CSV table of C-alpha atoms in Angstrom, one decimal:
chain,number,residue,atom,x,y,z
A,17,UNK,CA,0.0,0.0,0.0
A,18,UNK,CA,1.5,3.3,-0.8
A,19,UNK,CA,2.3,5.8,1.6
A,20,UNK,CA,0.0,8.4,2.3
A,21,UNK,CA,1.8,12.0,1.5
A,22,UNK,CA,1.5,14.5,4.6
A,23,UNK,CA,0.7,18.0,3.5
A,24,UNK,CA,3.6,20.5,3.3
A,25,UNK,CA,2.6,23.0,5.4
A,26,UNK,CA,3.0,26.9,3.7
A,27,UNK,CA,5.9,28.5,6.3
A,28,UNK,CA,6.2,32.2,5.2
A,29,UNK,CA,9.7,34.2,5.8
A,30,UNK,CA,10.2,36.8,8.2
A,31,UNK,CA,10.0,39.3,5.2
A,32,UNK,CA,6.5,37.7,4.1
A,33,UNK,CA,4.8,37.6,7.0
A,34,UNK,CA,6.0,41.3,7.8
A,35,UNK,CA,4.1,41.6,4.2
A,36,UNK,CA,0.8,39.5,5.0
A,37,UNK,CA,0.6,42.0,8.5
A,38,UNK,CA,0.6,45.3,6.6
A,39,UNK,CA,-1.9,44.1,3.9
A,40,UNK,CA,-4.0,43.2,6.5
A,41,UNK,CA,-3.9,46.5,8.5
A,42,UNK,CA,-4.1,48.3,5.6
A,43,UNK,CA,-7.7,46.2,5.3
A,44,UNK,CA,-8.3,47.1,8.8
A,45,UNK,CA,-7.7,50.7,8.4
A,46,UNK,CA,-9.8,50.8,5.1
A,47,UNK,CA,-12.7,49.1,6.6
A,48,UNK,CA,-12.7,51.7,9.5
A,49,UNK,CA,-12.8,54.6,6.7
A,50,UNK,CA,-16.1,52.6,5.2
A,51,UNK,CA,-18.0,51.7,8.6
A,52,UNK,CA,-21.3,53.5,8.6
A,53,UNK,CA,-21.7,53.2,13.1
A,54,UNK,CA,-19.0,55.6,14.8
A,55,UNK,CA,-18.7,52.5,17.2
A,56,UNK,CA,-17.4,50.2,14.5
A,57,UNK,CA,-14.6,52.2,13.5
A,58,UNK,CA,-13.8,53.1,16.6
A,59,UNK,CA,-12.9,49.4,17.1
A,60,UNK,CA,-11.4,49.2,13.9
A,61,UNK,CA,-9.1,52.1,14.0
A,62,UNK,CA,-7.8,50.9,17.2
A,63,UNK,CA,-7.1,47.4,15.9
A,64,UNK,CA,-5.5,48.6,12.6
A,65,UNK,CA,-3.7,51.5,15.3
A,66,UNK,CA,-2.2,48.7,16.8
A,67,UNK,CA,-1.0,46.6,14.3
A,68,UNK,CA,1.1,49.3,12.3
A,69,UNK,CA,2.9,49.8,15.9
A,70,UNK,CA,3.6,46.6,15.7
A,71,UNK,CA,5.0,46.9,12.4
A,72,UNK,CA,7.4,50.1,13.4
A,73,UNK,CA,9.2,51.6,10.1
A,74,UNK,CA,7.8,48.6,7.8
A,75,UNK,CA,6.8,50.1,4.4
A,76,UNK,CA,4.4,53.2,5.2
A,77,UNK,CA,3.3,51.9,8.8
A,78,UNK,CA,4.5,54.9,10.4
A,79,UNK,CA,2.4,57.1,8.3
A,80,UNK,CA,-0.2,55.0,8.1
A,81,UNK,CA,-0.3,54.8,12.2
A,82,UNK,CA,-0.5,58.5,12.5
A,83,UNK,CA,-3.4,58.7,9.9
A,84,UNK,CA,-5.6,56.0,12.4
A,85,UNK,CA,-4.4,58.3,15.6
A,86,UNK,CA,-5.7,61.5,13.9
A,87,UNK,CA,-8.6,60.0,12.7
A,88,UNK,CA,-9.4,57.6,15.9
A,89,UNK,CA,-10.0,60.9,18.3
A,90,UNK,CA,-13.0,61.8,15.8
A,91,UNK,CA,-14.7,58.3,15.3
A,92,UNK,CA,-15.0,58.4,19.3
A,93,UNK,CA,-15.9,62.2,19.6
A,94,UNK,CA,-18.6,60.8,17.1
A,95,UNK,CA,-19.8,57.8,18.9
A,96,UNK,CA,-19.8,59.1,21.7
A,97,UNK,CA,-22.2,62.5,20.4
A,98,UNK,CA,-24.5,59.1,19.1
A,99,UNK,CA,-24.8,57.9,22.1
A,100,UNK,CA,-25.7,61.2,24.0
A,101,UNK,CA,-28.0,62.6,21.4
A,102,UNK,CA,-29.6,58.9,21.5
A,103,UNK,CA,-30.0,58.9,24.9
A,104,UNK,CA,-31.5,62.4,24.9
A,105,UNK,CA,-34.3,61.1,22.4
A,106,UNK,CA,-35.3,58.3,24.6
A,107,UNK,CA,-35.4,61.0,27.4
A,108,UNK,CA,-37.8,63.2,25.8
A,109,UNK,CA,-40.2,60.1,24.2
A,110,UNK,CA,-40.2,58.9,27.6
A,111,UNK,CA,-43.2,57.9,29.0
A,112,UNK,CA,-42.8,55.2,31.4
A,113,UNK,CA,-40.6,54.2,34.5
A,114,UNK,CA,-39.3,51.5,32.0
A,115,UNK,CA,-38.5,54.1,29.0
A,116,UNK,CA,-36.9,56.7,31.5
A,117,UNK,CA,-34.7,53.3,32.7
A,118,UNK,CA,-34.0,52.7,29.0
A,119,UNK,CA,-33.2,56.3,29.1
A,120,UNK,CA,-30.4,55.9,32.3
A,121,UNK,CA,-28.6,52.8,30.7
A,122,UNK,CA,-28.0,54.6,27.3
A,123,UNK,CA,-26.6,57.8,29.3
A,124,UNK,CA,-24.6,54.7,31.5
A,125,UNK,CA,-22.6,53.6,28.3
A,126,UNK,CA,-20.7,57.4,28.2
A,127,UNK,CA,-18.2,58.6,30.7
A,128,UNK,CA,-19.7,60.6,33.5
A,129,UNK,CA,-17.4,63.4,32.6
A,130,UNK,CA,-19.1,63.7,29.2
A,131,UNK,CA,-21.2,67.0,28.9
A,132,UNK,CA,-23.8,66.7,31.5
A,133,UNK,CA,-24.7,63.1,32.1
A,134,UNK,CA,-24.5,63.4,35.8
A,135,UNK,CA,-27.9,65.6,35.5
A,136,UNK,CA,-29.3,63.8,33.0
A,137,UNK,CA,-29.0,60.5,34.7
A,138,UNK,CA,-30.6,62.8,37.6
A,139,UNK,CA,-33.4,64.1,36.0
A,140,UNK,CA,-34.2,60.5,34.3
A,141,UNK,CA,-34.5,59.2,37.7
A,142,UNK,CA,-36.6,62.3,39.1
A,143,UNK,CA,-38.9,61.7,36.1
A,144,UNK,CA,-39.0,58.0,36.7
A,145,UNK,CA,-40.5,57.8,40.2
A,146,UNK,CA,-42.6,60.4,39.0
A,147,UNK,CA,-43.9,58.4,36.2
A,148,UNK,CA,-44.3,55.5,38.8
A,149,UNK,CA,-46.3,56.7,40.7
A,150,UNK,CA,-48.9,58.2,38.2
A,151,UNK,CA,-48.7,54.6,36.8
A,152,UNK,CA,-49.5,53.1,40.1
A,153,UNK,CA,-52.2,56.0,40.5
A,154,UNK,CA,-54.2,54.7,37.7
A,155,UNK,CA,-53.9,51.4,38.0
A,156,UNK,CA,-55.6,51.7,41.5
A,157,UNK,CA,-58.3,54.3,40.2
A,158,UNK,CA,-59.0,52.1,37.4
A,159,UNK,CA,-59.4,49.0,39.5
A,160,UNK,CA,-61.5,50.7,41.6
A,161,UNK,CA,-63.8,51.8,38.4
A,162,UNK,CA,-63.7,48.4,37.4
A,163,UNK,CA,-64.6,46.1,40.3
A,164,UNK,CA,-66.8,48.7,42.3
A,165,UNK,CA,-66.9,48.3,46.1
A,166,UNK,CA,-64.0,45.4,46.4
A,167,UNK,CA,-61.2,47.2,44.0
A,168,UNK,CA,-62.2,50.4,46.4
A,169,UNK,CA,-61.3,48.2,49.6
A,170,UNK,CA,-58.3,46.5,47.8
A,171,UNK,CA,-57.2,50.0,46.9
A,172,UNK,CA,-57.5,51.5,50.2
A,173,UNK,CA,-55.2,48.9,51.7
A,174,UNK,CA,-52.7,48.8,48.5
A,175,UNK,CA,-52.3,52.7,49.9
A,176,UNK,CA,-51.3,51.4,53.2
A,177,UNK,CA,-48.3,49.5,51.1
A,178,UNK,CA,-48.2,46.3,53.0
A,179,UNK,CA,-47.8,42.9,51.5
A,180,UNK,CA,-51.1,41.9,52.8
A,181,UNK,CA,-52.7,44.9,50.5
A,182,UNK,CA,-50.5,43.2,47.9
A,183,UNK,CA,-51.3,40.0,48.2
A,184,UNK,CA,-55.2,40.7,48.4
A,185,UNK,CA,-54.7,42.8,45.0
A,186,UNK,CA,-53.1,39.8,42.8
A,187,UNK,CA,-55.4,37.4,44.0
A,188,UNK,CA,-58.7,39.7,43.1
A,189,UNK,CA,-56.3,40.7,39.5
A,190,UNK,CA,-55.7,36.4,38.9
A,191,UNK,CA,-60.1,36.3,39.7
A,192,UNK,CA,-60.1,38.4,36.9
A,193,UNK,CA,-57.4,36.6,34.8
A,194,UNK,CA,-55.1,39.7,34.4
A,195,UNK,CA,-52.4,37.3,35.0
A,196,UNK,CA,-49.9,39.6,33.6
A,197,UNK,CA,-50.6,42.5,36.1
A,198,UNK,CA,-51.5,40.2,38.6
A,199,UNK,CA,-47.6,38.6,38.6
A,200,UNK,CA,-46.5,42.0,38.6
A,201,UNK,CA,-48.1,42.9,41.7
A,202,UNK,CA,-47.2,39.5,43.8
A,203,UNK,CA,-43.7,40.9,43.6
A,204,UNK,CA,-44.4,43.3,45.9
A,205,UNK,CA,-46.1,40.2,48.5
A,206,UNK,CA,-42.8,38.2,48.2
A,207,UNK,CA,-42.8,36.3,51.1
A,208,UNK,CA,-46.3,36.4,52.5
A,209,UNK,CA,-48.5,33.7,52.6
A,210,UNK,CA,-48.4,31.4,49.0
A,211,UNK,CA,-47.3,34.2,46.9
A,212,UNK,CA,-44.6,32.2,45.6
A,213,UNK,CA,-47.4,29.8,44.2
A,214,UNK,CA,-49.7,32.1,43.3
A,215,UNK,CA,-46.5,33.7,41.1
A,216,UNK,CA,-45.7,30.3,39.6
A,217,UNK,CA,-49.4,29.7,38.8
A,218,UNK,CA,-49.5,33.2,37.4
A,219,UNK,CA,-46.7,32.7,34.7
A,220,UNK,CA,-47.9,29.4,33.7
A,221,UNK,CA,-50.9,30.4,33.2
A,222,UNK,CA,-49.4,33.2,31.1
A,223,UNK,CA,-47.3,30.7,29.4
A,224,UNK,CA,-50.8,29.1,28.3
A,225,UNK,CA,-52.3,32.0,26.9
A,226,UNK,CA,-49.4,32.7,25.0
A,227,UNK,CA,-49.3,29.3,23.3
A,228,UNK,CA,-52.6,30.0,22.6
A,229,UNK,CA,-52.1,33.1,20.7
A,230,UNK,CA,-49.5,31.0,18.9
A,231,UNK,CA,-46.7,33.3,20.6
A,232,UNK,CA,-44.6,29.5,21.5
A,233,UNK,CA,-41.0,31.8,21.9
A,234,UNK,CA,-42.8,33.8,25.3
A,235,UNK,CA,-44.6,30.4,26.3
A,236,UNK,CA,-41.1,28.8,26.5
A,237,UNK,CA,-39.1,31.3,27.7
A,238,UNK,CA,-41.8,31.6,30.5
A,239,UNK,CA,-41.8,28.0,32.0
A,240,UNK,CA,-38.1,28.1,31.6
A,241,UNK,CA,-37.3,31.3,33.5
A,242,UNK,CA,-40.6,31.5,36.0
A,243,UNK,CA,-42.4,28.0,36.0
A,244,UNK,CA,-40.0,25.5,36.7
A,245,UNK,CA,-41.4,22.1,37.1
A,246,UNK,CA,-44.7,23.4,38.5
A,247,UNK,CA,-47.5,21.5,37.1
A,248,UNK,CA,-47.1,19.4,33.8
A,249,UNK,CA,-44.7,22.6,33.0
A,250,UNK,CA,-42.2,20.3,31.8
A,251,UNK,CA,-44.3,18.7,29.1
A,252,UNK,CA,-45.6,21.9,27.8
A,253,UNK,CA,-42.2,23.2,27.9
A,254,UNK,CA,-41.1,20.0,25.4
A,255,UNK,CA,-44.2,20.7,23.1
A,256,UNK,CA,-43.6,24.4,22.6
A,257,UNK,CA,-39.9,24.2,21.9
A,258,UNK,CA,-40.8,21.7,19.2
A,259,UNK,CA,-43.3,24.6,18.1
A,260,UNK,CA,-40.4,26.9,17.8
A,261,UNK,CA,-37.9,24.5,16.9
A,262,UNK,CA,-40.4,23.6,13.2
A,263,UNK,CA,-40.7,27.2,12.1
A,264,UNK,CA,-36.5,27.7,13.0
A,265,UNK,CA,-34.0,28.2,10.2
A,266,UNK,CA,-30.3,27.8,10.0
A,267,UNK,CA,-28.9,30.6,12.4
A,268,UNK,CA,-31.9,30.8,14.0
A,269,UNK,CA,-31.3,30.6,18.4
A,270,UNK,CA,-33.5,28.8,20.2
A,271,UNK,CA,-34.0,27.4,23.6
A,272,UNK,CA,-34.1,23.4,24.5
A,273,UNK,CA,-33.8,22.3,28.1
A,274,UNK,CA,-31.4,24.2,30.1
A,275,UNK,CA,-29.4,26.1,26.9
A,276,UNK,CA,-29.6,27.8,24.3
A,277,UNK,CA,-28.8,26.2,20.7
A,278,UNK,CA,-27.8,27.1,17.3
A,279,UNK,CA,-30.1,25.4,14.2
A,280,UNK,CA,-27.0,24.5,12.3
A,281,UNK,CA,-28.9,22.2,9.7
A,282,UNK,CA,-31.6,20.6,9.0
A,283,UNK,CA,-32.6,17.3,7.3
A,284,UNK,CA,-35.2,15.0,6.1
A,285,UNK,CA,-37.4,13.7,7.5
A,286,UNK,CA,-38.0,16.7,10.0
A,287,UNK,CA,-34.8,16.7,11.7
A,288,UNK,CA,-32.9,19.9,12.8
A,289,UNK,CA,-29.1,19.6,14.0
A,290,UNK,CA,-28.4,22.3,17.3
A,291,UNK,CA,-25.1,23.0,18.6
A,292,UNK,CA,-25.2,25.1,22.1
A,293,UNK,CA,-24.5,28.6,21.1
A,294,UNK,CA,-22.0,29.7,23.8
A,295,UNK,CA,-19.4,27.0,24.6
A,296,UNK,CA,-19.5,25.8,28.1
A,297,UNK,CA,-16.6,25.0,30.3
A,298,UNK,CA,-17.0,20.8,30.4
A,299,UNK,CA,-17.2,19.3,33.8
A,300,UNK,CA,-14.4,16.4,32.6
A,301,UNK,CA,-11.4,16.5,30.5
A,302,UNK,CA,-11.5,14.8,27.0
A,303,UNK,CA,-9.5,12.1,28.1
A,304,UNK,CA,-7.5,10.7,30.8
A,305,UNK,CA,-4.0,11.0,31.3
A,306,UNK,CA,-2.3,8.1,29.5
A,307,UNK,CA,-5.0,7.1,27.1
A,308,UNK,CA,-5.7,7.3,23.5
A,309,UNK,CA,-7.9,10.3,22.9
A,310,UNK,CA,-10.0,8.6,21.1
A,311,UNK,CA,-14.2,9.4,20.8
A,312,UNK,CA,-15.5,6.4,21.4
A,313,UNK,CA,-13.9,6.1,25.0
A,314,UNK,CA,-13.3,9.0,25.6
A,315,UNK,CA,-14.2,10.8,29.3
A,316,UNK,CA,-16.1,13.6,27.4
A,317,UNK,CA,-18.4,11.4,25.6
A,318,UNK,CA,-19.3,9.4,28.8
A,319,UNK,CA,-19.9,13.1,30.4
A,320,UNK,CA,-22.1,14.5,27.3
A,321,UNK,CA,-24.5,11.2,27.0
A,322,UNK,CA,-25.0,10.7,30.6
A,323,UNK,CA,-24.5,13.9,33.2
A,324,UNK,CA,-25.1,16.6,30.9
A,325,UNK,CA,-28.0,15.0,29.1
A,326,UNK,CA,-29.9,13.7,31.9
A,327,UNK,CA,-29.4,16.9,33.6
A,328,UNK,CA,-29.8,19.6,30.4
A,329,UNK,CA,-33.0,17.6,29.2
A,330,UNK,CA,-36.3,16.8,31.0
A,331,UNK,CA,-37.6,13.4,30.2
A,332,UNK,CA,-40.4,14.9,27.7
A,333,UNK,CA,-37.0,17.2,26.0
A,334,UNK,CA,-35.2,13.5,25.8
A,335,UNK,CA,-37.9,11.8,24.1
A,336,UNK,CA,-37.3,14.2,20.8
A,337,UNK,CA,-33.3,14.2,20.9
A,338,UNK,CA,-32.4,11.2,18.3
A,339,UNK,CA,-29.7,9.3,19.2
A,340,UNK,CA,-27.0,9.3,16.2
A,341,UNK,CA,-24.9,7.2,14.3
A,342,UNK,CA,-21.7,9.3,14.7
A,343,UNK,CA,-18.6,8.5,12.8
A,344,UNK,CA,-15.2,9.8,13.5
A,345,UNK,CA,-13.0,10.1,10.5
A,346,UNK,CA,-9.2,10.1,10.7
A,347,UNK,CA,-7.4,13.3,11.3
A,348,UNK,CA,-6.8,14.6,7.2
A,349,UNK,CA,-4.2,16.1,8.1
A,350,UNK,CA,-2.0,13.5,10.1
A,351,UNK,CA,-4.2,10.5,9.5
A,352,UNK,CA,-4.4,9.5,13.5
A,353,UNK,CA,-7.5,7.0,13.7
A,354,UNK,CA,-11.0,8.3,14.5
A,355,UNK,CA,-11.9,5.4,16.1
A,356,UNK,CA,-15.5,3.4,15.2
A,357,UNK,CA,-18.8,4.5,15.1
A,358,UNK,CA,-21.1,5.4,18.1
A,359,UNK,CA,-23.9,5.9,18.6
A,360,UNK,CA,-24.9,9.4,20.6
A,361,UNK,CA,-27.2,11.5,21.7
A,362,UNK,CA,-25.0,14.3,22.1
A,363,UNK,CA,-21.8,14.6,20.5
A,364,UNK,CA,-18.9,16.6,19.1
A,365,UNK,CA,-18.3,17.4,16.0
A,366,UNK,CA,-15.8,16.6,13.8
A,367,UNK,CA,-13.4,18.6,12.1
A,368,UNK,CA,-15.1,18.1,8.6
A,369,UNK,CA,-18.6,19.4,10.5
A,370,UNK,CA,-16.8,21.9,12.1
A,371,UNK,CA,-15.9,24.0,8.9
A,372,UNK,CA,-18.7,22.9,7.6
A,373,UNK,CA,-21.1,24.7,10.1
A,374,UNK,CA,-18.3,27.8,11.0
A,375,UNK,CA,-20.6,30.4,9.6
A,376,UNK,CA,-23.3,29.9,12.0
A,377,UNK,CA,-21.2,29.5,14.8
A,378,UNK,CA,-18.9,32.2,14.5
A,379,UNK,CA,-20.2,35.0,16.9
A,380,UNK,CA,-18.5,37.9,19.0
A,381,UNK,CA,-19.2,36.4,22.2
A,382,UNK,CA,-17.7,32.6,21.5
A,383,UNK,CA,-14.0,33.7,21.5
A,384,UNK,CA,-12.7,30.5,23.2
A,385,UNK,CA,-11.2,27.4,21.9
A,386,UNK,CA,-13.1,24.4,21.9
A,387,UNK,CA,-12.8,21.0,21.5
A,388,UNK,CA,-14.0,18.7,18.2
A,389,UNK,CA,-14.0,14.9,18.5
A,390,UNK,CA,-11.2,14.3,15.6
A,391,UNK,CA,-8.2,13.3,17.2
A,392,UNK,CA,-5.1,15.2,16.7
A,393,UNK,CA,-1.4,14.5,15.4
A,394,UNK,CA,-0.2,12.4,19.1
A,395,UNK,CA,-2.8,10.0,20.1
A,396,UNK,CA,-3.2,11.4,23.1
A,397,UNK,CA,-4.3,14.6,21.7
A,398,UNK,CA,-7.9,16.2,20.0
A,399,UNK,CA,-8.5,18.5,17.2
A,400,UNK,CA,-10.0,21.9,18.5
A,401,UNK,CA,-11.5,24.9,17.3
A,402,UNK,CA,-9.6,28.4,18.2
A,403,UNK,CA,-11.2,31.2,19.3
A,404,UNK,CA,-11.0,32.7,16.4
A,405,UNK,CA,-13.2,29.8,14.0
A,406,UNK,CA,-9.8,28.3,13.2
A,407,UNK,CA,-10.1,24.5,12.9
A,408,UNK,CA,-6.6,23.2,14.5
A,409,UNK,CA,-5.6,19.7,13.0
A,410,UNK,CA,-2.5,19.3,15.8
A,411,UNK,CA,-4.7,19.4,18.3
A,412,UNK,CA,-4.2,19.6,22.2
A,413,UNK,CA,-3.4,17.4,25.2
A,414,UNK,CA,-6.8,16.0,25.8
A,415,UNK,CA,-6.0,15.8,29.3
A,416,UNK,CA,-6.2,19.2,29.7
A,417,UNK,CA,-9.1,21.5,31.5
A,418,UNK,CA,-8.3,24.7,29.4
A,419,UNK,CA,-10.7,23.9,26.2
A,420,UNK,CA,-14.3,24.3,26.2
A,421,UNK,CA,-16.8,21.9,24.8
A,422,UNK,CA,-19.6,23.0,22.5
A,423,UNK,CA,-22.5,20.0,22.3
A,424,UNK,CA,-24.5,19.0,19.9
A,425,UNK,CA,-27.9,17.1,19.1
A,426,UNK,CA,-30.3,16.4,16.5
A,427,UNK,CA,-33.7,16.5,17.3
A,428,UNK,CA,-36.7,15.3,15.7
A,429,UNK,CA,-39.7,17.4,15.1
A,430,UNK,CA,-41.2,15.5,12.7
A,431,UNK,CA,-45.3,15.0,13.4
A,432,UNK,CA,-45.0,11.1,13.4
A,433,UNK,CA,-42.5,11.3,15.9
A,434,UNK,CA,-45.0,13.7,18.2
C-alpha cells in the first residue's frame, strides 16, 4: 500500500509575514474609513492602530499609524455625540418608569465626565419615580372603576403599602385573569402567605395563553425562566420548543432544556441539528492522562450522554433528541484514527462538521477554543476549534481542563414522531 503523503505546510519568511501583516492592516484601516456606526470604527481604527505599531518603520506603517491616531479621536468624539444625542431622544419620548430606565442605561454607556450626564442620569430618575407613581395611580383608580366596592377596599389597603394589601390585589387581579398584572403585583407580596405559588401559577398560566395566541417563543421562555417544574410545565415546555424549533432556520437561536442552541442544519425527514451557542466550560477533560484520545472512549463522551444530558433535558425534551450514528474520520491532516462508530445523543463534531457549520457559529461572544471529536497529530491529543473559527488539526493534550466543549444534538420534530 502506498504511503499516504503528509501536507507540506505553507511557512512564510520573516519578510512575508511582515508583508501578510501590513496588507491586513491596511484592510483594517480601510474598513474603519467605510463603517457606517461611529462604534465600529472606533474598534477598527484601534485594531488597525495597533498593528502598524507593531510593524514600526515597515513600508508606510509609520504614516499609516499617524493617519488612524488622527482619525481615531474623531470616530470616538462621534460615537460618543450618538450615544448622548440617543439617549436624549429616549429622554424626551419617555413615557414610562421602563423608557426613563431605558433612558439611564444609554446615558450609562458614556463617561460621566461627558457634557452633562450626571444631571441627565438625575433628571431620568426624578422623572422615573414620577412616572411610577402616576402609573401606580391609575392602576388603583382604574381597578377601583372596574370592580366597584371590592377594588375600592383592595385600593385602600394597597395605599397602606403592606404585603397583605398586595397580596389581596393579585389574588382579586388572577379572579379576573389579568395574569400579567396580577404577577406583577405578587412581587411586591414576596414572602407572605403562597405568593410564591400564586407567582408560579401566574406565569404558567401566562405561558398558556401565549401558546394559545400562537406566541410559543414567550410560552417557553416563561416555564423556563418562571415556572420550573410546576404542574405538567415540563411537558408543555417540550411541546412548545418543538413549536419553535419547526418554524426555526439555520442561524436561528433557540431554547431546548437548560441552553440555548444554534439550528446548524436541517434534514429530512423533520430533523434539525443544534449545537449550544456559547461553549461551556466541560465538567471532565476529553480524556484521561495516559489514554488514546479517542471518541469512542473517551471521558467527554461518557460526560455528554449521561450527566449533561440527563441533567440539560427533561424526560419529555429527551424523548425528541435522536440518538446518532456518529462516525469519526481520521485526522486529514495527520491520518491519526478516528476510532468506530457510536452511537450518541450528544456529540462533538468533527473537524469536517466543524468548517462545515463555522458560519453559523462564529459569533462575537464565542471567542474560546473548543474541543472537536477528531483526534489530533499524538494519540493522546484532539482536534480543536480556536477562538477565532480556526479549525486546529494538531490538536491539544486531551488531558487538559483549558478547552471548552460545545454539544451538539439532532432533534426530531417531525409530526410522526410527536
Amino acid at each position: 500500500m502506498a504511503k499516504r503523503k503528509k501536507k507540506q505546510e505553507v511557512v512564510l519568511t520573516p519578510e512575508q509575514q511582515r508583508e501578510a501583516d501590513y496588507q491586513k492592516a491596511i484592510r483594517r484601516m480601510e474598513g474603519a474609513e467605510k463603517m457606517l456606526q461611529p462604534e465600529d470604527r472606533v474598534h477598527m481604527y484601534k485594531e488597525a492602530l495597533k498593528m502598524f505599531e507593531e510593524l514600526g518603520d515597515y513600508e508606510d506603517s509609520e504614516v499609516r499609524k499617524k493617519r488612524c491616531k488622527k482619525r481615531l479621536p474623531l470616530a470616538r468624539r462621534e460615537y460618543r455625540e450618538e450615544v448622548y444625542q440617543t439617549g436624549m431622544q429616549m429622554k424626551a419620548e419617555a413615557k414610562s418608569a421602563s423608557d426613563y430606565d431605558a433612558a439611564i442605561a444609554q446615558f450609562r454607556r458614556l463617561r460621566r465626565e461627558y457634557k452633562d450626564i450626571p444631571e441627565q442620569i438625575e433628571a431620568c430618575r426624578q422623572e422615573k419615580e414620577k412616572a411610577r407613581k402616576n402609573e401606580r395611580r391609575k392602576a388603583i383608580l382604574g381597578k377601583l372603576t372596574a370592580a366597584g366596592v371590592f377594588a375600592a377596599a383592595i385600593g385602600l389597603v394597597i395605599f397602606l403599602c403592606s404585603p397583605a394589601a398586595f397580596y389581596l390585589e393579585g389574588s382579586f387581579l388572577m379572579g379576573i385573569q389579568d395574569y400579567e398584572r396580577a404577577n406583577t403585583i405578587f412581587a411586591k407580596s414576596k414572602g407572605y402567605r403562597d405568593t410564591e405559588q400564586r407567582v408560579r401559577e401566574c406565569n404558567y398560566q401566562r405561558s398558556l395563553r401565549a401558546a394559545s395566541e400562537g406566541n410559543y417563543k414567550k410560552a417557553v421562555k416563561l416555564l423556563h425562566d418562571k415556572v420550573g417544574d410546576y404542574k405538567d410545565a415540563l411537558e408543555k415546555k417540550a411541546q412548545y420548543e418543538i413549536e419553535v424549533l419547526a418554524e426555526a432556520q439555520i442561524g436561528d437561536t433557540v431554547t431546548y432544556g437548560t441552553d440555548k442552541w444554534l439550528v446548524a442544519d436541517i434534514a429530512d425527514p423533520g430533523r434539525k441539528l443544534l449545537i449550544r451557542k456559547k461553549p461551556a466550560k466541560a465538567k471532565t477533560v476529553y480524556q484521561a492522562p495516559g489514554r488514546d484520545a479517542v471518541w469512542e472512549s473517551s471521558s467527554l463522551r461518557a460526560w455528554l450522554n449521561q450527566k449533561f444530558y440527563e441533567t440539560c433535558f427533561s424526560a419529555y425534551e429527551q424523548e425528541k433528541v435522536l440518538q446518532t450514528s456518529v462516525m469519526t474520520p481520521a485526522n486529514s491532516e495527520y491520518g491519526t484514527s478516528g476510532g468506530a462508530a457510536t452511537n450518541d445523543h450528544v456529540f462533538l463534531l468533527d473537524e469536517t462538521e466543524a468548517v462545515r457549520y463555522r458560519k453559523v457559529l462564529k459569533e462575537k461572544e464565542n471567542q474560546k477554543a473548543w474541543w472537536l471529536r477528531t483526534p489530533g497529530k499524538a494519540a493522546d491529543s484532539a482536534a480543536f476549534v480556536a477562538a477565532d473559527g480556526t479549525v486546529m488539526r494538531y490538536g491539544y493534550a486531551a488531558d487538559s481542563k483549558d478547552l471548552a466543549v460545545r454539544p451538539a444534538i439532532w432533534v426530531g420534530i417531525a409530526k410522526e414522531q410527536q
